[in-house]
PDB file of C-alpha atoms in Angstrom:
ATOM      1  CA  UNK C 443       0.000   0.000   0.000  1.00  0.00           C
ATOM      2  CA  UNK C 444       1.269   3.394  -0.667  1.00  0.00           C
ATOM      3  CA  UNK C 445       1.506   5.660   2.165  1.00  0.00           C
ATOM      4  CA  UNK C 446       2.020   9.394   2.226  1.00  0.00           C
ATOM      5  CA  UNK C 447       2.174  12.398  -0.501  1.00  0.00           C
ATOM      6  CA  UNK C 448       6.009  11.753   0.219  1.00  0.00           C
ATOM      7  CA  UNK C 449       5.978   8.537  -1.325  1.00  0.00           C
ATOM      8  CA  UNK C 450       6.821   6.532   1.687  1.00  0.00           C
ATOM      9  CA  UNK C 451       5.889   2.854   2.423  1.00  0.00           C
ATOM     10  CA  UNK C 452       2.717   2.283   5.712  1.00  0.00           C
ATOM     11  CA  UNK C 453       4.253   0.223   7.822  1.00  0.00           C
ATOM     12  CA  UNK C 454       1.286  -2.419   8.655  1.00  0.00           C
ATOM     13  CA  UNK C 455       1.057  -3.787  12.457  1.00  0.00           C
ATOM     14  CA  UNK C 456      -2.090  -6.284  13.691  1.00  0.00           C
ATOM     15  CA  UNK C 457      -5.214  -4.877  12.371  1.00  0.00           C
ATOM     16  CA  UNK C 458      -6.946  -2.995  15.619  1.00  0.00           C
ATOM     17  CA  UNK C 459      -3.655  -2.840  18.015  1.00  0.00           C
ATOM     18  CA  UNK C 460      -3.569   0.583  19.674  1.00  0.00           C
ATOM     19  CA  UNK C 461       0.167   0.332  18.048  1.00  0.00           C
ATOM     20  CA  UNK C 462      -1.592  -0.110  14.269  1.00  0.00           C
ATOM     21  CA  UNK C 463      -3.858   2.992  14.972  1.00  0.00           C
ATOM     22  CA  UNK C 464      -0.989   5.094  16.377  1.00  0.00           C
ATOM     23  CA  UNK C 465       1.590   4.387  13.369  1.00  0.00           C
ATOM     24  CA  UNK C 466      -1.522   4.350  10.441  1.00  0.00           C
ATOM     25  CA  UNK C 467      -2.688   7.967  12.281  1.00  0.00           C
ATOM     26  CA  UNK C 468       1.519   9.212  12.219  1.00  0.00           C
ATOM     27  CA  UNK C 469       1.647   8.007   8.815  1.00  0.00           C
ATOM     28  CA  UNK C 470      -1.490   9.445   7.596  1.00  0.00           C
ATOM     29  CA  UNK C 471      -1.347  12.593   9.338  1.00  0.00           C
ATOM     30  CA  UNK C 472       2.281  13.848   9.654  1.00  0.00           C
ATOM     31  CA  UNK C 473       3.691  11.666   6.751  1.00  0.00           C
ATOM     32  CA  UNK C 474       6.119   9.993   9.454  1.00  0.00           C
ATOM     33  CA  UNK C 475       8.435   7.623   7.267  1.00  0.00           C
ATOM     34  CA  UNK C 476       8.287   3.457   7.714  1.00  0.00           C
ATOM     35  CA  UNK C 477      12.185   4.448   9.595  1.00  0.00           C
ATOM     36  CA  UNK C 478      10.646   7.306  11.806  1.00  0.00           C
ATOM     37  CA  UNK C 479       7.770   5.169  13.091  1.00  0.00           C
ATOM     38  CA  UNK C 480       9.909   1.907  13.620  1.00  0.00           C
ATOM     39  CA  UNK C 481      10.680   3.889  17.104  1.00  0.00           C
ATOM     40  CA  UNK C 482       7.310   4.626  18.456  1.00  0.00           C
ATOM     41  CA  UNK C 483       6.622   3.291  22.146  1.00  0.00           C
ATOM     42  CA  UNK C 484       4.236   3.053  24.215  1.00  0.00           C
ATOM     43  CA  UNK C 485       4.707   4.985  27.642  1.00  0.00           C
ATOM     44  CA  UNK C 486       1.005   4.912  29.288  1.00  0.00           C
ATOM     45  CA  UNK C 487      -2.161   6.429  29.019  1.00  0.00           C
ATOM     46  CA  UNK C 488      -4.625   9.182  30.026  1.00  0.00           C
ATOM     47  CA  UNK C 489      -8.116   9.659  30.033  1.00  0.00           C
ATOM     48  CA  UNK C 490     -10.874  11.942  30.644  1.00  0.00           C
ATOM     49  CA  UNK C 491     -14.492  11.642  31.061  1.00  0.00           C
ATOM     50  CA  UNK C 492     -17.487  14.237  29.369  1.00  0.00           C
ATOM     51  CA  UNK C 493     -21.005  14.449  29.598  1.00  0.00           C
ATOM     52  CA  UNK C 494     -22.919  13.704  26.475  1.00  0.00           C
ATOM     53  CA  UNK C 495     -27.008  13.386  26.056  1.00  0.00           C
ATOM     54  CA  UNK C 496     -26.341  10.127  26.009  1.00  0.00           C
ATOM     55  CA  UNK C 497     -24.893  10.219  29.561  1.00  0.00           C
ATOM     56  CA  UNK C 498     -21.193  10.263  30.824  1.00  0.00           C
ATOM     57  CA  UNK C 499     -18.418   9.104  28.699  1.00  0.00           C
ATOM     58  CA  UNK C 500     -15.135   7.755  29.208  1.00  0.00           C
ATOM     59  CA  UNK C 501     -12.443   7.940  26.993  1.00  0.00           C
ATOM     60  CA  UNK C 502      -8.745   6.132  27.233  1.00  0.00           C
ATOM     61  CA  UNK C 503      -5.984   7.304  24.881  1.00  0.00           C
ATOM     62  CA  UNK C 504      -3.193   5.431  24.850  1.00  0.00           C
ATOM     63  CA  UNK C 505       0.276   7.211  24.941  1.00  0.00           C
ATOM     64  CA  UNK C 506       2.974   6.773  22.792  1.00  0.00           C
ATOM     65  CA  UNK C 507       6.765   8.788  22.187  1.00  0.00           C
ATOM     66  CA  UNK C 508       8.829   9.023  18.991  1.00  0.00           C
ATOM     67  CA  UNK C 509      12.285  10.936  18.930  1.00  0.00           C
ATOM     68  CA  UNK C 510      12.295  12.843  15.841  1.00  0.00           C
ATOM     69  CA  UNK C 511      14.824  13.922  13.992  1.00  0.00           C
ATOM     70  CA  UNK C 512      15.676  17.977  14.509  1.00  0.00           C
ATOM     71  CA  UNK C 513      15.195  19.197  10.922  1.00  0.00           C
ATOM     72  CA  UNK C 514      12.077  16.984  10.562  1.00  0.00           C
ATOM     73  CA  UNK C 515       9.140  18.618   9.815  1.00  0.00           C
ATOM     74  CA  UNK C 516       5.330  17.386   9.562  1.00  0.00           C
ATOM     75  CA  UNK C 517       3.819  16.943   5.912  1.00  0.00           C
ATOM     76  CA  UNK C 518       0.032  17.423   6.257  1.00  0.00           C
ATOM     77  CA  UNK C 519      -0.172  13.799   4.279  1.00  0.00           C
ATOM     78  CA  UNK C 520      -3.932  13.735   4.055  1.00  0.00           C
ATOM     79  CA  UNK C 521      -5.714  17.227   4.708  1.00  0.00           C
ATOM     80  CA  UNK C 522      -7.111  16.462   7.830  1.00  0.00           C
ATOM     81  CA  UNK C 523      -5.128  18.481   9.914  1.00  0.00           C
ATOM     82  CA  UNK C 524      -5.491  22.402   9.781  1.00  0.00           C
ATOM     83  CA  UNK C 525      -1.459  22.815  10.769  1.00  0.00           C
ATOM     84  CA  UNK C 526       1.608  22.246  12.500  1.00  0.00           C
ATOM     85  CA  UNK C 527       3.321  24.558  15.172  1.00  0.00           C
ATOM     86  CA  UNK C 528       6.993  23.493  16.055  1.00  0.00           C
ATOM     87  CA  UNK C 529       7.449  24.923  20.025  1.00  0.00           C
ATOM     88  CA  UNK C 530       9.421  24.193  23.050  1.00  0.00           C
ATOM     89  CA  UNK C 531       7.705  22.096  25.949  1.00  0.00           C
ATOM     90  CA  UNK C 532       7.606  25.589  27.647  1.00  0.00           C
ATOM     91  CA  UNK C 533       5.819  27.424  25.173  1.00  0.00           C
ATOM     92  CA  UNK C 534       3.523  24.704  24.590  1.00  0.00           C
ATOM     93  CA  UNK C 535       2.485  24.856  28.243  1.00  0.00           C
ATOM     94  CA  UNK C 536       2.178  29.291  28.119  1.00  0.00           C
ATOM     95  CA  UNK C 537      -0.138  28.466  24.881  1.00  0.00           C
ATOM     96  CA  UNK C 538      -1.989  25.766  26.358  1.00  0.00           C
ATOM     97  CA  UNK C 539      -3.190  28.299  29.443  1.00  0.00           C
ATOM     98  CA  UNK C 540      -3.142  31.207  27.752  1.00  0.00           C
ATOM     99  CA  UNK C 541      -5.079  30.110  24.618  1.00  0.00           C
ATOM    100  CA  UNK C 542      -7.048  27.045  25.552  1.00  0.00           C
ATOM    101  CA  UNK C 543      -9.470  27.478  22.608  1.00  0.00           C
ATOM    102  CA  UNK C 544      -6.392  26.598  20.212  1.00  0.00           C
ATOM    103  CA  UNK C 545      -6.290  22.988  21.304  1.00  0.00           C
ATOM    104  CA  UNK C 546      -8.433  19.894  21.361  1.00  0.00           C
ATOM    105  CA  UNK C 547      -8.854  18.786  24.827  1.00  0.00           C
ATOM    106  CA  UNK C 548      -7.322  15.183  24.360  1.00  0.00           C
ATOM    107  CA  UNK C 549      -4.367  17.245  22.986  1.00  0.00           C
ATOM    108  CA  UNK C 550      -4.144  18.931  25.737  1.00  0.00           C
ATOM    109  CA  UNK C 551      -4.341  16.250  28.224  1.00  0.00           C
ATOM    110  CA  UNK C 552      -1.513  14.044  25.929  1.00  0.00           C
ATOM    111  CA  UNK C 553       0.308  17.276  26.181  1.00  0.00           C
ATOM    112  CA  UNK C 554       0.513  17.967  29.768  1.00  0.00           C
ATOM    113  CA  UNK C 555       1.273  14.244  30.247  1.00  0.00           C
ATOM    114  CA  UNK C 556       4.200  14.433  27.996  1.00  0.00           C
ATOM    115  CA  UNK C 557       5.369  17.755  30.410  1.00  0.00           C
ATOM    116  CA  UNK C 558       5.338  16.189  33.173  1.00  0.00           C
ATOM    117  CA  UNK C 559       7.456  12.617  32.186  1.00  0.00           C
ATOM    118  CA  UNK C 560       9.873  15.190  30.797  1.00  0.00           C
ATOM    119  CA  UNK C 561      10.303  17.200  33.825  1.00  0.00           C
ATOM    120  CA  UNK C 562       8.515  20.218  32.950  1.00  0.00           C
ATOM    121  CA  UNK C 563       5.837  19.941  35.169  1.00  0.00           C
ATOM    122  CA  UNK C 564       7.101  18.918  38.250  1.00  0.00           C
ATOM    123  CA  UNK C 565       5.815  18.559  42.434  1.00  0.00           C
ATOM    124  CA  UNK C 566       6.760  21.506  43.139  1.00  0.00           C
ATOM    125  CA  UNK C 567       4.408  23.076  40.990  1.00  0.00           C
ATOM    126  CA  UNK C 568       1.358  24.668  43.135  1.00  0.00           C
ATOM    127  CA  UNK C 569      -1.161  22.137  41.107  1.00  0.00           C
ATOM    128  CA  UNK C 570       0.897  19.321  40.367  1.00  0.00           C
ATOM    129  CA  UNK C 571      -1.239  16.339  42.639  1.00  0.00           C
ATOM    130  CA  UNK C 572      -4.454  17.797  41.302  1.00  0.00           C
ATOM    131  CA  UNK C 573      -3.642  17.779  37.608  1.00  0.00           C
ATOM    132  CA  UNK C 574      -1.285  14.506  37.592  1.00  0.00           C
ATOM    133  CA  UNK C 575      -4.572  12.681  39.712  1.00  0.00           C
ATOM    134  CA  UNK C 576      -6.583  14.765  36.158  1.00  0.00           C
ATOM    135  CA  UNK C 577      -4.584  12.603  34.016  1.00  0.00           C
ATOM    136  CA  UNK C 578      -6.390   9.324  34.919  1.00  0.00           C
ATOM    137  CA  UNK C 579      -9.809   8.629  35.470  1.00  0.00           C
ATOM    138  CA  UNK C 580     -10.931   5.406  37.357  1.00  0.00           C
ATOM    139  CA  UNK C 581     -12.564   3.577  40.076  1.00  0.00           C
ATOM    140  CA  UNK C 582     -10.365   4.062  43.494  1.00  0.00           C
ATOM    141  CA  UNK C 583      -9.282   0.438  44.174  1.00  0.00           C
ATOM    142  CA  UNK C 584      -8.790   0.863  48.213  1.00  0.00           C
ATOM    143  CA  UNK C 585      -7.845  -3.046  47.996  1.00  0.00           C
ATOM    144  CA  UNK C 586      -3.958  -4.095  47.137  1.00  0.00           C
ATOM    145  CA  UNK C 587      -4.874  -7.347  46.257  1.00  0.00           C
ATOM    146  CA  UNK C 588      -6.991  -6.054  42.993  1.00  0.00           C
ATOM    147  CA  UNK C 589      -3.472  -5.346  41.186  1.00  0.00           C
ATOM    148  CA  UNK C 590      -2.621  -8.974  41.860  1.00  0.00           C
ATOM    149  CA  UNK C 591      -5.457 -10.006  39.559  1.00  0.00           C
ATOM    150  CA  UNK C 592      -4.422  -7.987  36.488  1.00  0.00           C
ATOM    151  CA  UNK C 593      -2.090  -9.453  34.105  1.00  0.00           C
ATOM    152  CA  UNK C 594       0.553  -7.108  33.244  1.00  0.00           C
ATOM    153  CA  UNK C 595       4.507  -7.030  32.196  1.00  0.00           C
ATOM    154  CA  UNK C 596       4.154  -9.325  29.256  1.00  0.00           C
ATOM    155  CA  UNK C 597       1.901 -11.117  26.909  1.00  0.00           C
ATOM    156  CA  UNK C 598       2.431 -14.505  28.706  1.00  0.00           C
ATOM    157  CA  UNK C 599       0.808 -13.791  32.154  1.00  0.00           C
TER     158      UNK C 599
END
């Protein structure tokens, strides 16, 4: 299959993996190259719940980091993006408060995680427990034992 405007190759994962969704969206999107997207990981997730008329609604996005290359820049590869803005972590943050209405929600939330694995948001900041606790919504599990029952660290357990 042919990928972006750029000519590149898609790089094709298992059909539905949050990994598929993430590389087909780079790919489609930003016309990341087959090389930039062999890199992608996963490093968590976030989510946020909204009311609806249909009632409340959960959503779970699932986090993932690529290194870029400096001198790359985004090629809007299939016209559903409006634009690109290349900024520091710090003037990301300044535009997020000062100019909410510029972002998607989700974006910001992705955004603010990625600030504060990096450092940029950090304890001492006057907010920090409230908005790292805003990063994740969930039932409180008071009991230890419920993390024994998940299967994690693998695909074997």
């Amino acid at each position: 299959h042919q990928g972006s405007r750029r000519g590149g190759t898609y790089v094709w994962y298992p059909s539905g993996s949050f990994l598929y969704n993430t590389v087909s969206a780079a790919q489609r999107e930003a016309a990341v190259s087959e090389e930039l997207v062999q890199d992608i990981r996963a490093t968590g997730l976030v989510s946020y719940r909204y009311e609806t008329a249909q009632g409340l609604v959960t959503k779970v996005l699932h986090v993932y980091d690529m290194e870029l290359p400096e001198n790359w820049r985004p090629f809007n590869g299939n016209g559903e993006i409006d634009g690109f803005s290349l900024m520091t972590i710090p003037d990301m943050l300044n535009n997020m408060r000062n100019h909410p209405e510029n972002w998607k929600p989700n974006s910001m939330i992705v955004n603010i995680d990625l600030a504060m694995r990096r450092g940029y948001i950090t304890p001492d900041d006057p907010d920090y427990l409230e908005l790292a606790h805003s990063l994740r919504v969930s039932e409180l599990h008071q009991d230890w034992k419920h993390y024994t029952r998940l299967r994690f660290g693998g695909r074997d357990g």
